[in-house]
């Protein structure tokens, strides 16, 4: 999944993009799958941590790219059917690759949201949607983040 990013400077706790679909996440409509690994290729060098938030439907979060995540209202967040989150750290869980970095998700710990994570698609859908909040004050190229999600179908 390769979302298009706003190329303006971001602030800490900004939403990078409104929700993007992960198609065919579940093996059946309304089914659940286990998200077992996530890899992100980041074509940049700014030290930035990312929090991926997963949702059951395509309902907009009501905040655009470069808007603070706090601009999402409680009712918008509930309507989006939040499923879980994974924190990905630039310094501790990434490696240099070419001119960028590859992030690797951690397992759950007492302090960090991690994997595995069971997510359920909405009724009549096989998809899950996700959005990302960043730390720091990076500027991204429009195509500088690419996400790979590996799932285990649960039946």
Coordinates of C-alpha atoms in Angstrom, one line a residue:
X1 CA 0.0 0.0 0.0
X2 CA 1.5 3.3 -1.1
X3 CA -0.5 6.4 0.0
X4 CA 0.0 9.8 -1.5
X5 CA 1.4 12.2 1.1
X6 CA 1.1 16.0 1.5
X7 CA 4.6 17.5 0.8
X8 CA 4.2 20.3 3.3
X9 CA 6.1 20.2 6.6
X10 CA 4.3 18.2 9.3
X11 CA 4.2 18.9 13.1
X12 CA 4.4 16.3 15.8
X13 CA 1.1 14.3 16.2
X14 CA -0.1 15.2 12.7
X15 CA -2.2 12.8 10.6
X16 CA -0.2 11.8 7.5
X17 CA -3.3 11.0 5.4
X18 CA -7.0 10.2 6.0
X19 CA -7.8 6.5 6.0
X20 CA -6.4 4.2 3.2
X21 CA -7.8 0.8 2.4
X22 CA -5.9 -2.5 2.8
X23 CA -8.0 -4.6 0.4
X24 CA -8.6 -8.4 0.9
X25 CA -7.3 -8.2 4.5
X26 CA -9.9 -10.9 5.5
X27 CA -10.6 -14.1 3.7
X28 CA -14.4 -13.5 3.9
X29 CA -16.8 -10.6 4.2
X30 CA -16.9 -9.5 7.8
X31 CA -14.1 -11.9 8.7
X32 CA -11.1 -11.5 10.9
X33 CA -7.5 -11.9 10.2
X34 CA -4.3 -11.7 12.3
X35 CA -1.9 -8.9 11.3
X36 CA 1.4 -10.7 11.9
X37 CA 4.0 -8.3 10.4
X38 CA 4.3 -4.8 9.0
X39 CA 7.2 -3.4 7.1
X40 CA 7.5 0.2 6.0
X41 CA 10.0 1.6 3.5
X42 CA 10.5 5.2 4.2
X43 CA 12.5 7.1 1.5
X44 CA 13.9 9.7 3.8
X45 CA 16.3 10.3 6.6
X46 CA 14.4 12.4 9.2
X47 CA 14.1 10.6 12.5
X48 CA 10.3 10.0 12.8
X49 CA 8.3 7.5 14.7
X50 CA 4.9 6.4 13.4
X51 CA 1.7 5.1 15.0
X52 CA -0.5 3.1 12.6
X53 CA -4.2 3.1 13.6
X54 CA -6.5 0.4 12.1
X55 CA -10.3 0.8 11.4
X56 CA -13.1 -1.4 10.3
X57 CA -14.7 1.0 7.7
X58 CA -13.9 3.8 5.3
X59 CA -15.6 6.5 7.3
X60 CA -13.4 9.6 7.2
X61 CA -11.7 10.7 10.3
X62 CA -12.6 14.3 9.6
X63 CA -9.0 15.5 9.7
X64 CA -6.8 16.0 6.7
X65 CA -3.1 15.5 6.2
X66 CA -1.1 17.9 8.3
X67 CA -4.0 18.2 10.8
X68 CA -3.3 17.3 14.4
X69 CA -4.7 13.9 15.3
X70 CA -6.5 15.8 18.2
X71 CA -8.7 17.4 15.5
X72 CA -10.5 14.1 15.2
X73 CA -13.7 14.3 17.2
X74 CA -14.8 11.5 19.5
X75 CA -17.8 10.8 17.3
X76 CA -15.7 10.6 14.2
X77 CA -13.3 8.2 15.9
X78 CA -16.2 5.9 17.0
X79 CA -17.9 6.1 13.6
X80 CA -14.6 5.0 12.0
X81 CA -14.7 1.8 14.1
X82 CA -11.2 1.8 15.6
X83 CA -9.7 -1.7 15.8
X84 CA -6.2 -1.2 17.2
X85 CA -2.8 0.5 16.8
X86 CA 0.8 -0.4 16.3
X87 CA 3.8 1.9 17.2
X88 CA 6.8 1.8 14.8
X89 CA 10.0 3.4 16.1
X90 CA 12.6 4.9 13.7
X91 CA 15.7 4.5 16.0
X92 CA 15.1 1.2 17.7
X93 CA 13.3 -0.9 15.1
X94 CA 14.5 0.2 11.7
X95 CA 17.5 -0.4 9.4
X96 CA 19.1 1.7 6.7
X97 CA 18.3 0.5 3.2
X98 CA 19.5 2.5 0.2
X99 CA 18.7 6.1 0.8
X100 CA 15.9 5.3 3.3
X101 CA 14.9 3.2 6.2
X102 CA 12.9 0.0 6.7
X103 CA 10.7 -0.1 9.8
X104 CA 10.0 -3.4 11.5
X105 CA 7.1 -3.7 13.9
X106 CA 7.8 -4.9 17.5
X107 CA 5.9 -7.5 19.4
X108 CA 3.5 -6.2 22.1
X109 CA 5.3 -5.1 25.3
X110 CA 4.1 -3.3 28.5
X111 CA 5.1 0.0 26.9
X112 CA 4.6 -0.4 23.1
X113 CA 1.6 -1.3 21.0
X114 CA 2.8 -4.1 18.7
X115 CA 1.9 -7.3 16.9
X116 CA 0.2 -9.6 16.4
X117 CA -3.1 -7.8 16.2
X118 CA -6.5 -9.4 15.2
X119 CA -8.6 -7.1 13.1
X120 CA -12.1 -7.7 11.8
X121 CA -13.4 -6.4 8.5
X122 CA -16.8 -4.6 8.5
X123 CA -20.0 -6.4 7.5
X124 CA -20.0 -7.1 3.8
X125 CA -16.3 -6.2 3.4
X126 CA -13.0 -7.9 3.3
X127 CA -11.0 -4.7 3.8
X128 CA -9.5 -2.9 6.8
X129 CA -8.5 0.8 6.7
X130 CA -5.5 2.5 8.3
X131 CA -4.2 6.0 9.0
X132 CA -0.8 7.1 10.4
X133 CA 0.2 9.7 13.0
X134 CA 3.8 10.9 13.0
X135 CA 6.2 12.4 15.5
X136 CA 8.7 15.1 14.9
X137 CA 8.6 17.7 12.1
X138 CA 9.3 15.8 8.8
X139 CA 8.6 16.8 5.2
X140 CA 7.7 13.8 3.0
X141 CA 7.9 13.3 -0.7
X142 CA 4.4 12.4 -2.1
X143 CA 5.5 8.8 -2.5
X144 CA 8.0 8.3 0.3
X145 CA 6.2 5.7 2.4
X146 CA 5.3 2.2 1.3
X147 CA 3.5 -0.2 3.6
X148 CA 3.6 -4.1 3.5
X149 CA 1.1 -5.9 5.6
X150 CA 1.4 -9.7 6.2
X151 CA -1.8 -11.4 7.4
X152 CA -2.8 -14.8 8.6
X153 CA -6.3 -15.6 7.5
X154 CA -8.3 -17.0 10.5
X155 CA -11.0 -18.8 8.4

